[in-house]
Short mmCIF file of C-alpha atoms in Angstrom, two decimals:
data_model
loop_
_atom_site.label_atom_id
_atom_site.label_comp_id
_atom_site.label_asym_id
_atom_site.label_seq_id
_atom_site.Cartn_x
_atom_site.Cartn_y
_atom_site.Cartn_z
CA ASP A 32 6.86 12.07 12.06
CA SER A 33 9.91 12.28 9.80
CA GLY A 34 11.45 15.20 11.67
CA VAL A 35 11.35 17.45 8.59
CA THR A 36 9.15 20.49 9.23
CA GLN A 37 7.56 22.55 6.52
CA THR A 38 5.58 25.77 6.78
CA PRO A 39 3.03 26.84 5.83
CA LYS A 40 0.97 23.68 5.37
CA HIS A 41 -1.54 25.40 3.12
CA LEU A 42 -1.30 28.62 1.14
CA ILE A 43 -3.68 30.30 -1.27
CA THR A 44 -2.44 33.23 -3.30
CA ALA A 45 -3.19 35.11 -6.48
CA THR A 46 -1.46 34.95 -9.84
CA GLY A 47 1.54 37.23 -10.11
CA GLN A 48 2.29 37.07 -6.40
CA ARG A 49 5.38 35.77 -4.61
CA VAL A 50 5.50 33.24 -1.77
CA THR A 51 8.18 31.71 0.40
CA LEU A 52 8.06 28.14 1.65
CA ARG A 53 10.18 27.22 4.61
CA CYS A 54 11.78 23.95 5.60
CA SER A 55 13.60 22.82 8.72
CA PRO A 56 15.52 19.59 8.09
CA ARG A 57 15.93 16.77 10.58
CA SER A 58 18.43 17.54 13.29
CA GLY A 59 21.92 16.88 11.98
CA ASP A 60 20.93 16.58 8.33
CA LEU A 61 23.12 18.59 5.98
CA SER A 62 21.32 17.96 2.68
CA VAL A 63 18.00 19.55 1.80
CA TYR A 64 15.96 18.73 -1.29
CA TRP A 65 12.89 20.37 -2.80
CA TYR A 66 10.33 18.49 -4.87
CA GLN A 67 7.13 19.54 -6.59
CA GLN A 68 4.17 17.16 -6.83
CA SER A 69 1.46 18.00 -9.32
CA LEU A 70 -1.25 15.87 -10.89
CA ASP A 71 0.14 16.10 -14.40
CA GLN A 72 3.89 16.05 -13.68
CA GLY A 73 4.12 13.68 -10.76
CA LEU A 74 7.04 14.13 -8.36
CA GLN A 75 9.64 16.43 -9.86
CA PHE A 76 13.00 17.19 -8.30
CA LEU A 77 13.64 20.91 -8.10
CA ILE A 78 16.89 21.53 -6.28
CA GLN A 79 19.28 20.19 -3.64
CA TYR A 80 21.47 22.02 -1.15
CA TYR A 81 24.27 20.56 0.92
CA ASN A 82 25.58 22.48 3.90
CA GLY A 83 24.60 25.81 2.41
CA GLU A 84 25.80 25.18 -1.13
CA GLU A 85 23.71 24.31 -4.16
CA ARG A 86 24.42 20.67 -5.03
CA ALA A 87 22.11 19.71 -7.87
CA LYS A 88 19.45 21.37 -9.94
CA GLY A 89 16.47 19.75 -11.55
CA ASN A 90 13.41 21.09 -13.29
CA ILE A 91 13.31 24.35 -11.40
CA LEU A 92 11.85 27.34 -13.20
CA GLU A 93 13.76 30.60 -13.35
CA ARG A 94 10.90 32.22 -11.39
CA PHE A 95 11.77 29.91 -8.50
CA SER A 96 14.81 30.14 -6.29
CA ALA A 97 16.00 28.52 -3.10
CA GLN A 98 18.68 28.84 -0.49
CA GLN A 99 19.97 27.06 2.57
CA PHE A 100 20.98 29.17 5.53
CA PRO A 101 23.84 28.68 8.03
CA ASP A 102 21.45 27.03 10.49
CA LEU A 103 20.62 24.58 7.65
CA HIS A 104 17.00 25.57 7.22
CA SER A 105 15.96 26.22 3.65
CA GLU A 106 13.53 28.44 1.83
CA LEU A 107 11.96 28.04 -1.59
CA ASN A 108 10.87 31.29 -3.18
CA LEU A 109 8.23 31.20 -5.89
CA SER A 110 7.55 34.41 -7.79
CA SER A 111 5.30 35.67 -10.59
CA LEU A 112 3.02 32.79 -9.71
CA GLU A 113 0.89 31.17 -12.37
CA LEU A 114 -2.11 28.87 -12.06
CA GLY A 115 0.08 25.97 -13.13
CA ASP A 116 2.31 26.43 -10.09
CA SER A 117 -0.46 25.07 -7.89
CA ALA A 118 1.03 21.92 -6.40
CA LEU A 119 2.27 20.21 -3.28
CA TYR A 120 5.84 21.23 -2.53
CA PHE A 121 7.92 18.81 -0.51
CA CYS A 122 11.09 19.43 1.36
CA ALA A 123 13.27 16.47 2.26
CA SER A 124 16.55 16.01 4.07
CA SER A 125 19.31 13.49 4.57
CA VAL A 126 22.33 13.28 6.84
CA THR A 127 24.67 13.62 3.92
CA ASP A 128 24.90 12.55 0.33
CA GLY A 129 23.90 8.98 -0.30
CA ASN A 130 21.89 8.50 2.89
CA THR A 131 18.17 7.86 3.11
CA ILE A 132 16.07 10.90 2.28
CA TYR A 133 13.17 11.79 4.61
CA PHE A 134 10.28 13.97 3.52
CA GLY A 135 8.23 16.59 5.26
CA GLU A 136 4.45 16.69 5.01
CA GLY A 137 4.52 19.25 2.24
CA SER A 138 3.18 22.73 1.60
CA TRP A 139 0.01 22.89 -0.45
CA LEU A 140 0.10 25.91 -2.74
CA THR A 141 -3.02 27.00 -4.57
CA VAL A 142 -2.74 29.84 -7.05
CA VAL A 143 -6.06 31.46 -7.97
CA GLY B 183 19.78 9.05 -17.32
CA ASN B 184 18.23 7.47 -14.28
CA SER B 185 14.59 6.49 -14.44
CA VAL B 186 11.97 4.38 -12.71
CA THR B 187 9.00 2.70 -14.32
CA GLN B 188 6.25 1.34 -12.13
CA MET B 189 3.03 -0.35 -12.97
CA GLU B 190 0.15 1.93 -13.65
CA GLY B 191 -2.87 1.96 -11.44
CA PRO B 192 -5.23 2.31 -10.05
CA VAL B 193 -5.23 -1.03 -8.31
CA THR B 194 -8.32 -2.10 -6.39
CA LEU B 195 -8.19 -5.10 -4.09
CA SER B 196 -10.27 -6.77 -1.44
CA GLU B 197 -9.00 -7.01 2.11
CA GLU B 198 -6.58 -9.92 2.68
CA ALA B 199 -5.71 -10.11 -1.02
CA PHE B 200 -2.12 -10.32 -2.28
CA LEU B 201 -0.60 -7.12 -3.60
CA THR B 202 2.21 -6.77 -6.12
CA ILE B 203 3.36 -3.49 -7.62
CA ASN B 204 5.99 -3.85 -10.31
CA CYS B 205 8.93 -1.50 -10.49
CA THR B 206 11.86 -1.53 -12.90
CA TYR B 207 14.70 0.91 -13.16
CA THR B 208 17.43 2.26 -15.39
CA ALA B 209 20.49 3.68 -13.73
CA THR B 210 24.19 4.13 -14.06
CA GLY B 211 26.38 2.84 -11.29
CA TYR B 212 24.92 1.07 -8.29
CA PRO B 213 21.66 2.65 -7.23
CA SER B 214 19.86 2.40 -3.94
CA LEU B 215 16.18 1.57 -4.30
CA PHE B 216 13.24 2.76 -2.24
CA TRP B 217 9.51 2.47 -1.85
CA TYR B 218 7.71 5.50 -0.47
CA VAL B 219 4.03 5.63 0.49
CA GLN B 220 1.65 8.58 0.51
CA TYR B 221 -1.53 8.09 2.52
CA PRO B 222 -4.52 10.29 1.62
CA GLY B 223 -3.86 13.91 2.54
CA GLU B 224 -0.42 13.19 3.93
CA GLY B 225 3.21 13.53 2.93
CA LEU B 226 5.66 10.94 1.65
CA GLN B 227 6.84 8.29 4.05
CA LEU B 228 9.71 5.92 3.52
CA LEU B 229 8.29 2.39 3.45
CA LEU B 230 11.41 0.32 2.78
CA LYS B 231 14.74 0.40 1.03
CA ALA B 232 17.54 -1.77 -0.34
CA THR B 233 21.02 -0.55 -1.07
CA LYS B 234 22.64 -3.44 -2.93
CA ALA B 235 21.78 -6.36 -5.16
CA ASP B 236 19.83 -9.20 -3.51
CA ASP B 237 19.02 -7.08 -0.46
CA LYS B 238 15.45 -7.44 0.74
CA GLY B 239 13.74 -4.44 2.29
CA SER B 240 10.76 -5.05 4.55
CA ASN B 241 8.40 -3.03 6.72
CA LYS B 242 4.76 -3.26 7.86
CA GLY B 243 4.34 -6.59 6.05
CA PHE B 244 5.62 -5.19 2.75
CA GLU B 245 8.71 -6.64 1.06
CA ALA B 246 10.81 -5.85 -1.99
CA THR B 247 13.97 -7.52 -3.27
CA TYR B 248 16.64 -5.68 -5.23
CA ARG B 249 17.13 -7.75 -8.39
CA LYS B 250 20.07 -6.46 -10.40
CA GLU B 251 19.74 -9.09 -13.14
CA THR B 252 16.21 -7.94 -13.96
CA THR B 253 16.69 -4.33 -12.77
CA SER B 254 13.58 -4.66 -10.66
CA PHE B 255 12.34 -3.86 -7.16
CA HIS B 256 8.78 -5.16 -7.01
CA LEU B 257 6.71 -4.42 -3.91
CA GLU B 258 4.65 -7.22 -2.36
CA LYS B 259 2.35 -7.74 0.57
CA GLY B 260 0.69 -11.00 1.34
CA SER B 261 -2.52 -9.78 2.95
CA VAL B 262 -3.55 -6.17 2.52
CA GLN B 263 -5.75 -4.16 4.85
CA VAL B 264 -8.02 -1.19 4.21
CA SER B 265 -5.39 0.97 5.93
CA ASP B 266 -2.93 0.12 3.12
CA SER B 267 -4.95 2.26 0.71
CA ALA B 268 -2.44 4.83 -0.51
CA VAL B 269 -0.23 5.88 -3.40
CA TYR B 270 3.02 3.93 -3.63
CA PHE B 271 6.12 5.36 -5.26
CA CYS B 272 9.19 3.45 -6.35
CA ALA B 273 12.35 5.55 -6.34
CA LEU B 274 16.07 5.28 -6.87
CA SER B 275 19.13 7.21 -5.84
CA ALA B 276 22.11 6.72 -8.11
CA PRO B 277 24.95 8.95 -7.01
CA GLY B 278 26.94 10.57 -9.74
CA ARG B 279 28.71 13.90 -10.07
CA ASP B 280 27.57 15.08 -6.65
CA ASP B 281 24.00 14.24 -7.44
CA TYR B 282 22.14 12.19 -4.84
CA LYS B 283 18.59 13.13 -5.61
CA LEU B 284 15.77 10.62 -5.76
CA SER B 285 14.18 9.80 -9.09
CA PHE B 286 10.56 8.68 -8.69
CA GLY B 287 8.18 6.54 -10.64
CA ALA B 288 4.74 7.89 -11.48
CA GLY B 289 3.11 6.31 -8.44
CA THR B 290 0.52 3.55 -8.15
CA THR B 291 -2.77 4.23 -6.40
CA VAL B 292 -3.95 1.26 -4.36
CA THR B 293 -7.45 1.02 -2.93
CA VAL B 294 -8.33 -1.82 -0.57
CA ARG B 295 -12.02 -2.55 -0.04
CA ALA B 296 -13.39 -4.13 3.11
#
């Protein structure tokens, strides 16, 4: 158990819908990262937050957004969902920049 | 930019065989290097890491040595078990301009047969 908690574990939704994925980082970790794992794209970095502020942005679509709240939990919002958004979404956290990054078990999103 | 190249799979081995998964990297600065493992139906777990040249990371019988001269971080295990069947990802973190994200290789699927 890495200590990073993600909910929901599985989610099935229809095209055009909006979903929110939630992540609780390890206790004391200030940095939160979101990754997308799909069969054709592999593991893609989406976005990083550090202590509530956006730190780095990767291949995140404009239909996706994220935030980190004062209690350090984070949410990834996915809207206008398309079939191609079906993937495993990982949240990860680290104490601060440059420390080892620990991953949650992921949220499986299926868009039908 | 930063990138990781790891050997393509899938790799199929018999139990007690020797496993090597090659990983090379391109990075600016002084990266930290990692191996993560994903068991079937599970999330990513940190397997081992090395933060500077010539460091050796080890865990669960797996080892990898950070070779700066060859920009490599090959994963090895001397005697694999069926329970080692998983996807293995090489990754690097090369801090720069407030960016500490991990860059991953494509992953290598390893299947160990009894």
